[in-house]
């Protein structure tokens, strides 16, 4: 994403602080003028965590809403294929040739 202007790459070895915001439901929030999404403790997120972090996240999530909805549009792979049928046909063609 670095464009040489407003967005610059950080030199290797420099530290970056990441802050995750956890609300009772998934939210979009504005931070320093940019819209970002809060931490969502859905199944894909939990699967990506190391085991000890997953246990901690599940303990935290017990007190939160069980609504699994996202604050932003999220498409399943099948839905993406519907939007781009030519890509799906090209994949199927490549798979049948291989």
mmCIF file of N, CA and C in Angstrom:
data_model
loop_
_atom_site.group_PDB
_atom_site.id
_atom_site.type_symbol
_atom_site.label_atom_id
_atom_site.label_comp_id
_atom_site.label_asym_id
_atom_site.label_seq_id
_atom_site.Cartn_x
_atom_site.Cartn_y
_atom_site.Cartn_z
ATOM 1 N N UNK A 1 0.803 -1.188 0.000
ATOM 2 C CA UNK A 1 0.000 0.000 0.000
ATOM 3 C C UNK A 1 0.849 1.256 0.000
ATOM 4 N N UNK A 2 2.129 1.143 0.258
ATOM 5 C CA UNK A 2 2.975 2.331 0.295
ATOM 6 C C UNK A 2 2.943 3.032 -1.059
ATOM 7 N N UNK A 3 2.702 4.342 -1.023
ATOM 8 C CA UNK A 3 2.630 5.093 -2.273
ATOM 9 C C UNK A 3 3.753 6.120 -2.404
ATOM 10 N N UNK A 4 4.674 6.133 -1.441
ATOM 11 C CA UNK A 4 5.777 7.083 -1.496
ATOM 12 C C UNK A 4 5.402 8.468 -1.026
ATOM 13 N N UNK A 5 4.127 8.684 -0.748
ATOM 14 C CA UNK A 5 3.679 9.997 -0.293
ATOM 15 C C UNK A 5 3.075 9.908 1.091
ATOM 16 N N UNK A 6 1.751 9.868 1.118
ATOM 17 C CA UNK A 6 1.043 9.842 2.399
ATOM 18 C C UNK A 6 1.215 8.513 3.125
ATOM 19 N N UNK A 7 1.419 7.447 2.369
ATOM 20 C CA UNK A 7 1.592 6.118 2.964
ATOM 21 C C UNK A 7 3.015 5.668 2.710
ATOM 22 N N UNK A 8 3.758 5.414 3.776
ATOM 23 C CA UNK A 8 5.159 5.029 3.629
ATOM 24 C C UNK A 8 5.416 3.711 4.342
ATOM 25 N N UNK A 9 6.313 2.921 3.796
ATOM 26 C CA UNK A 9 6.709 1.668 4.434
ATOM 27 C C UNK A 9 7.607 1.989 5.626
ATOM 28 N N UNK A 10 7.448 1.215 6.685
ATOM 29 C CA UNK A 10 8.311 1.393 7.858
ATOM 30 C C UNK A 10 9.584 0.600 7.635
ATOM 31 N N UNK A 11 10.709 1.131 8.080
ATOM 32 C CA UNK A 11 11.964 0.384 7.939
ATOM 33 C C UNK A 11 11.893 -0.927 8.728
ATOM 34 N N UNK A 12 12.534 -1.953 8.223
ATOM 35 C CA UNK A 12 12.559 -3.253 8.898
ATOM 36 C C UNK A 12 13.101 -3.095 10.306
ATOM 37 N N UNK A 13 12.516 -3.814 11.230
ATOM 38 C CA UNK A 13 12.989 -3.783 12.602
ATOM 39 C C UNK A 13 12.335 -2.721 13.475
ATOM 40 N N UNK A 14 11.543 -1.836 12.880
ATOM 41 C CA UNK A 14 10.846 -0.842 13.705
ATOM 42 C C UNK A 14 9.591 -1.478 14.275
ATOM 43 N N UNK A 15 9.216 -1.041 15.454
ATOM 44 C CA UNK A 15 8.049 -1.639 16.089
ATOM 45 C C UNK A 15 6.778 -0.892 15.706
ATOM 46 N N UNK A 16 5.687 -1.620 15.745
ATOM 47 C CA UNK A 16 4.371 -1.073 15.461
ATOM 48 C C UNK A 16 3.455 -1.511 16.599
ATOM 49 N N UNK A 17 2.681 -0.606 17.107
ATOM 50 C CA UNK A 17 1.720 -0.944 18.144
ATOM 51 C C UNK A 17 0.358 -1.139 17.497
ATOM 52 N N UNK A 18 -0.252 -2.279 17.744
ATOM 53 C CA UNK A 18 -1.580 -2.577 17.217
ATOM 54 C C UNK A 18 -2.545 -2.604 18.392
ATOM 55 N N UNK A 19 -3.641 -1.890 18.268
ATOM 56 C CA UNK A 19 -4.654 -1.860 19.307
ATOM 57 C C UNK A 19 -5.930 -2.466 18.729
ATOM 58 N N UNK A 20 -6.470 -3.462 19.406
ATOM 59 C CA UNK A 20 -7.727 -4.077 18.993
ATOM 60 C C UNK A 20 -8.821 -3.604 19.940
ATOM 61 N N UNK A 21 -9.926 -3.137 19.376
ATOM 62 C CA UNK A 21 -11.069 -2.721 20.185
ATOM 63 C C UNK A 21 -12.111 -3.827 20.137
ATOM 64 N N UNK A 22 -12.595 -4.245 21.284
ATOM 65 C CA UNK A 22 -13.596 -5.298 21.362
ATOM 66 C C UNK A 22 -14.857 -4.719 21.980
ATOM 67 N N UNK A 23 -15.947 -4.751 21.228
ATOM 68 C CA UNK A 23 -17.244 -4.275 21.702
ATOM 69 C C UNK A 23 -18.167 -5.476 21.861
ATOM 70 N N UNK A 24 -19.367 -5.240 22.390
ATOM 71 C CA UNK A 24 -20.297 -6.354 22.547
ATOM 72 C C UNK A 24 -20.815 -6.846 21.195
ATOM 73 N N UNK A 25 -20.737 -6.026 20.167
ATOM 74 C CA UNK A 25 -21.020 -6.442 18.791
ATOM 75 C C UNK A 25 -19.931 -5.861 17.897
ATOM 76 N N UNK A 26 -19.768 -6.432 16.721
ATOM 77 C CA UNK A 26 -18.783 -5.946 15.756
ATOM 78 C C UNK A 26 -19.163 -4.539 15.324
ATOM 79 N N UNK A 27 -18.214 -3.632 15.327
ATOM 80 C CA UNK A 27 -18.487 -2.225 15.023
ATOM 81 C C UNK A 27 -17.507 -1.676 13.997
ATOM 82 N N UNK A 28 -17.931 -0.632 13.297
ATOM 83 C CA UNK A 28 -17.032 0.188 12.496
ATOM 84 C C UNK A 28 -16.804 1.458 13.285
ATOM 85 N N UNK A 29 -15.548 1.835 13.468
ATOM 86 C CA UNK A 29 -15.215 3.036 14.233
ATOM 87 C C UNK A 29 -14.243 3.884 13.434
ATOM 88 N N UNK A 30 -14.277 5.180 13.679
ATOM 89 C CA UNK A 30 -13.369 6.077 12.982
ATOM 90 C C UNK A 30 -12.192 6.380 13.900
ATOM 91 N N UNK A 31 -10.989 6.102 13.408
ATOM 92 C CA UNK A 31 -9.765 6.304 14.173
ATOM 93 C C UNK A 31 -8.811 7.142 13.329
ATOM 94 N N UNK A 32 -8.399 8.275 13.858
ATOM 95 C CA UNK A 32 -7.513 9.186 13.129
ATOM 96 C C UNK A 32 -8.019 9.466 11.714
ATOM 97 N N UNK A 33 -9.316 9.612 11.579
ATOM 98 C CA UNK A 33 -9.911 9.938 10.286
ATOM 99 C C UNK A 33 -10.145 8.761 9.363
ATOM 100 N N UNK A 34 -9.774 7.553 9.776
ATOM 101 C CA UNK A 34 -9.981 6.362 8.947
ATOM 102 C C UNK A 34 -11.015 5.453 9.586
ATOM 103 N N UNK A 35 -11.853 4.837 8.761
ATOM 104 C CA UNK A 35 -12.817 3.870 9.267
ATOM 105 C C UNK A 35 -12.138 2.511 9.377
ATOM 106 N N UNK A 36 -12.228 1.909 10.546
ATOM 107 C CA UNK A 36 -11.657 0.587 10.788
ATOM 108 C C UNK A 36 -12.707 -0.259 11.503
ATOM 109 N N UNK A 37 -12.499 -1.567 11.485
ATOM 110 C CA UNK A 37 -13.454 -2.433 12.167
ATOM 111 C C UNK A 37 -12.880 -2.923 13.481
ATOM 112 N N UNK A 38 -13.769 -3.140 14.426
ATOM 113 C CA UNK A 38 -13.345 -3.654 15.726
ATOM 114 C C UNK A 38 -13.016 -5.137 15.599
ATOM 115 N N UNK A 39 -12.415 -5.668 16.657
ATOM 116 C CA UNK A 39 -12.110 -7.087 16.694
ATOM 117 C C UNK A 39 -13.413 -7.879 16.678
ATOM 118 N N UNK A 40 -13.511 -8.845 15.832
ATOM 119 C CA UNK A 40 -14.690 -9.706 15.736
ATOM 120 C C UNK A 40 -14.272 -11.103 16.157
ATOM 121 N N UNK A 41 -14.860 -11.620 17.203
ATOM 122 C CA UNK A 41 -14.497 -12.940 17.697
ATOM 123 C C UNK A 41 -15.362 -14.025 17.070
ATOM 124 N N UNK A 42 -15.458 -13.985 15.753
ATOM 125 C CA UNK A 42 -16.177 -15.022 15.023
ATOM 126 C C UNK A 42 -15.295 -16.237 14.820
ATOM 127 N N UNK A 43 -15.865 -17.284 14.256
ATOM 128 C CA UNK A 43 -15.144 -18.544 14.065
ATOM 129 C C UNK A 43 -13.836 -18.381 13.284
ATOM 130 N N UNK A 44 -13.812 -17.647 12.163
ATOM 131 C CA UNK A 44 -12.542 -17.501 11.430
ATOM 132 C C UNK A 44 -11.445 -16.842 12.274
ATOM 133 N N UNK A 45 -11.824 -15.838 13.070
ATOM 134 C CA UNK A 45 -10.847 -15.169 13.923
ATOM 135 C C UNK A 45 -10.319 -16.115 14.987
ATOM 136 N N UNK A 46 -11.231 -16.837 15.638
ATOM 137 C CA UNK A 46 -10.821 -17.763 16.687
ATOM 138 C C UNK A 46 -9.908 -18.857 16.154
ATOM 139 N N UNK A 47 -10.203 -19.365 14.951
ATOM 140 C CA UNK A 47 -9.366 -20.419 14.360
ATOM 141 C C UNK A 47 -7.954 -19.919 14.064
ATOM 142 N N UNK A 48 -7.807 -18.623 13.794
ATOM 143 C CA UNK A 48 -6.504 -18.064 13.443
ATOM 144 C C UNK A 48 -5.629 -17.800 14.668
ATOM 145 N N UNK A 49 -6.219 -17.808 15.840
ATOM 146 C CA UNK A 49 -5.460 -17.512 17.059
ATOM 147 C C UNK A 49 -4.682 -18.724 17.548
ATOM 148 N N UNK A 50 -3.546 -18.492 18.209
ATOM 149 C CA UNK A 50 -2.851 -19.600 18.858
ATOM 150 C C UNK A 50 -3.747 -20.159 19.972
ATOM 151 N N UNK A 51 -3.571 -21.429 20.354
ATOM 152 C CA UNK A 51 -4.477 -22.068 21.318
ATOM 153 C C UNK A 51 -4.722 -21.286 22.611
ATOM 154 N N UNK A 52 -3.676 -20.769 23.248
ATOM 155 C CA UNK A 52 -3.890 -20.063 24.518
ATOM 156 C C UNK A 52 -4.672 -18.773 24.296
ATOM 157 N N UNK A 53 -4.394 -18.067 23.218
ATOM 158 C CA UNK A 53 -5.134 -16.839 22.906
ATOM 159 C C UNK A 53 -6.587 -17.162 22.591
ATOM 160 N N UNK A 54 -6.828 -18.309 21.942
ATOM 161 C CA UNK A 54 -8.194 -18.721 21.619
ATOM 162 C C UNK A 54 -9.001 -18.955 22.901
ATOM 163 N N UNK A 55 -8.392 -19.612 23.881
ATOM 164 C CA UNK A 55 -9.079 -19.875 25.159
ATOM 165 C C UNK A 55 -9.435 -18.557 25.850
ATOM 166 N N UNK A 56 -8.481 -17.636 25.883
ATOM 167 C CA UNK A 56 -8.722 -16.332 26.514
ATOM 168 C C UNK A 56 -9.827 -15.580 25.780
ATOM 169 N N UNK A 57 -9.771 -15.567 24.451
ATOM 170 C CA UNK A 57 -10.783 -14.863 23.655
ATOM 171 C C UNK A 57 -12.165 -15.471 23.875
ATOM 172 N N UNK A 58 -12.244 -16.789 23.966
ATOM 173 C CA UNK A 58 -13.534 -17.441 24.189
ATOM 174 C C UNK A 58 -14.075 -17.102 25.574
ATOM 175 N N UNK A 59 -13.197 -16.970 26.568
ATOM 176 C CA UNK A 59 -13.641 -16.578 27.911
ATOM 177 C C UNK A 59 -14.179 -15.157 27.900
ATOM 178 N N UNK A 60 -13.505 -14.275 27.183
ATOM 179 C CA UNK A 60 -13.966 -12.886 27.070
ATOM 180 C C UNK A 60 -15.298 -12.838 26.330
ATOM 181 N N UNK A 61 -15.411 -13.609 25.265
ATOM 182 C CA UNK A 61 -16.592 -13.569 24.399
ATOM 183 C C UNK A 61 -17.847 -14.083 25.091
ATOM 184 N N UNK A 62 -17.702 -14.867 26.146
ATOM 185 C CA UNK A 62 -18.890 -15.410 26.833
ATOM 186 C C UNK A 62 -19.837 -14.309 27.300
ATOM 187 N N UNK A 63 -19.297 -13.175 27.662
ATOM 188 C CA UNK A 63 -20.139 -12.091 28.154
ATOM 189 C C UNK A 63 -20.669 -11.184 27.056
ATOM 190 N N UNK A 64 -20.302 -11.461 25.827
ATOM 191 C CA UNK A 64 -20.706 -10.592 24.722
ATOM 192 C C UNK A 64 -21.948 -11.131 24.025
ATOM 193 N N UNK A 65 -22.488 -10.341 23.156
ATOM 194 C CA UNK A 65 -23.660 -10.740 22.375
ATOM 195 C C UNK A 65 -23.342 -11.970 21.535
ATOM 196 N N UNK A 66 -24.317 -12.884 21.396
ATOM 197 C CA UNK A 66 -24.073 -14.054 20.541
ATOM 198 C C UNK A 66 -24.425 -13.764 19.095
ATOM 199 N N UNK A 67 -24.726 -12.521 18.788
ATOM 200 C CA UNK A 67 -25.020 -12.183 17.392
ATOM 201 C C UNK A 67 -23.742 -12.281 16.575
ATOM 202 N N UNK A 68 -23.675 -13.217 15.630
ATOM 203 C CA UNK A 68 -22.444 -13.379 14.856
ATOM 204 C C UNK A 68 -22.341 -12.432 13.664
ATOM 205 N N UNK A 69 -23.157 -11.390 13.623
ATOM 206 C CA UNK A 69 -23.165 -10.544 12.433
ATOM 207 C C UNK A 69 -21.963 -9.598 12.414
ATOM 208 N N UNK A 70 -21.533 -9.320 11.214
ATOM 209 C CA UNK A 70 -20.419 -8.404 11.000
ATOM 210 C C UNK A 70 -20.946 -6.993 10.789
ATOM 211 N N UNK A 71 -20.130 -6.016 11.077
ATOM 212 C CA UNK A 71 -20.504 -4.621 10.876
ATOM 213 C C UNK A 71 -20.322 -4.198 9.425
ATOM 214 N N UNK A 72 -19.703 -5.049 8.626
ATOM 215 C CA UNK A 72 -19.458 -4.745 7.209
ATOM 216 C C UNK A 72 -19.939 -5.910 6.355
ATOM 217 N N UNK A 73 -20.079 -5.666 5.087
ATOM 218 C CA UNK A 73 -20.482 -6.708 4.154
ATOM 219 C C UNK A 73 -19.391 -7.765 4.058
ATOM 220 N N UNK A 74 -19.770 -9.009 4.134
ATOM 221 C CA UNK A 74 -18.824 -10.113 4.042
ATOM 222 C C UNK A 74 -19.434 -11.160 3.119
ATOM 223 N N UNK A 75 -18.716 -11.531 2.079
ATOM 224 C CA UNK A 75 -19.223 -12.498 1.123
ATOM 225 C C UNK A 75 -18.563 -13.855 1.315
ATOM 226 N N UNK A 76 -19.363 -14.887 1.192
ATOM 227 C CA UNK A 76 -18.838 -16.251 1.204
ATOM 228 C C UNK A 76 -18.211 -16.527 -0.163
ATOM 229 N N UNK A 77 -17.277 -17.489 -0.255
ATOM 230 C CA UNK A 77 -16.655 -17.788 -1.550
ATOM 231 C C UNK A 77 -17.680 -18.075 -2.655
ATOM 232 N N UNK A 78 -18.760 -18.780 -2.315
ATOM 233 C CA UNK A 78 -19.777 -19.079 -3.343
ATOM 234 C C UNK A 78 -20.433 -17.805 -3.865
ATOM 235 N N UNK A 79 -20.625 -16.830 -2.975
ATOM 236 C CA UNK A 79 -21.225 -15.571 -3.392
ATOM 237 C C UNK A 79 -20.281 -14.787 -4.296
ATOM 238 N N UNK A 80 -19.006 -14.846 -4.012
ATOM 239 C CA UNK A 80 -18.025 -14.166 -4.859
ATOM 240 C C UNK A 80 -18.031 -14.777 -6.252
ATOM 241 N N UNK A 81 -18.120 -16.099 -6.323
ATOM 242 C CA UNK A 81 -18.158 -16.773 -7.633
ATOM 243 C C UNK A 81 -19.385 -16.348 -8.427
ATOM 244 N N UNK A 82 -20.488 -16.079 -7.756
ATOM 245 C CA UNK A 82 -21.686 -15.606 -8.454
ATOM 246 C C UNK A 82 -21.457 -14.230 -9.066
ATOM 247 N N UNK A 83 -20.669 -13.405 -8.373
ATOM 248 C CA UNK A 83 -20.389 -12.068 -8.890
ATOM 249 C C UNK A 83 -19.389 -12.089 -10.040
ATOM 250 N N UNK A 84 -18.518 -13.097 -10.035
ATOM 251 C CA UNK A 84 -17.487 -13.200 -11.058
ATOM 252 C C UNK A 84 -17.529 -14.580 -11.705
ATOM 253 N N UNK A 85 -18.613 -14.898 -12.436
ATOM 254 C CA UNK A 85 -18.752 -16.251 -13.004
ATOM 255 C C UNK A 85 -17.641 -16.600 -13.994
ATOM 256 N N UNK A 86 -17.098 -15.621 -14.705
ATOM 257 C CA UNK A 86 -16.037 -15.912 -15.670
ATOM 258 C C UNK A 86 -14.786 -16.424 -14.965
ATOM 259 N N UNK A 87 -14.490 -15.923 -13.773
ATOM 260 C CA UNK A 87 -13.343 -16.417 -13.013
ATOM 261 C C UNK A 87 -13.554 -17.864 -12.593
ATOM 262 N N UNK A 88 -14.782 -18.180 -12.191
ATOM 263 C CA UNK A 88 -15.079 -19.549 -11.788
ATOM 264 C C UNK A 88 -14.931 -20.492 -12.984
ATOM 265 N N UNK A 89 -15.426 -20.088 -14.141
ATOM 266 C CA UNK A 89 -15.294 -20.935 -15.334
ATOM 267 C C UNK A 89 -13.825 -21.133 -15.691
ATOM 268 N N UNK A 90 -13.027 -20.084 -15.571
ATOM 269 C CA UNK A 90 -11.594 -20.193 -15.875
ATOM 270 C C UNK A 90 -10.922 -21.158 -14.891
ATOM 271 N N UNK A 91 -11.289 -21.094 -13.617
ATOM 272 C CA UNK A 91 -10.710 -22.024 -12.626
ATOM 273 C C UNK A 91 -11.110 -23.468 -12.961
ATOM 274 N N UNK A 92 -12.364 -23.669 -13.304
ATOM 275 C CA UNK A 92 -12.842 -25.010 -13.625
ATOM 276 C C UNK A 92 -12.118 -25.556 -14.854
ATOM 277 N N UNK A 93 -11.887 -24.690 -15.850
ATOM 278 C CA UNK A 93 -11.188 -25.091 -17.055
ATOM 279 C C UNK A 93 -9.756 -25.493 -16.729
ATOM 280 N N UNK A 94 -9.059 -24.672 -15.928
ATOM 281 C CA UNK A 94 -7.691 -24.995 -15.530
ATOM 282 C C UNK A 94 -7.641 -26.313 -14.743
ATOM 283 N N UNK A 95 -8.611 -26.526 -13.865
ATOM 284 C CA UNK A 95 -8.631 -27.741 -13.054
ATOM 285 C C UNK A 95 -8.853 -28.966 -13.920
ATOM 286 N N UNK A 96 -9.686 -28.863 -14.947
ATOM 287 C CA UNK A 96 -9.958 -30.038 -15.789
ATOM 288 C C UNK A 96 -8.786 -30.355 -16.699
ATOM 289 N N UNK A 97 -7.974 -29.342 -17.023
ATOM 290 C CA UNK A 97 -6.800 -29.559 -17.879
ATOM 291 C C UNK A 97 -5.665 -30.195 -17.075
ATOM 292 N N UNK A 98 -5.569 -29.835 -15.812
ATOM 293 C CA UNK A 98 -4.457 -30.303 -14.963
ATOM 294 C C UNK A 98 -4.535 -31.765 -14.642
#
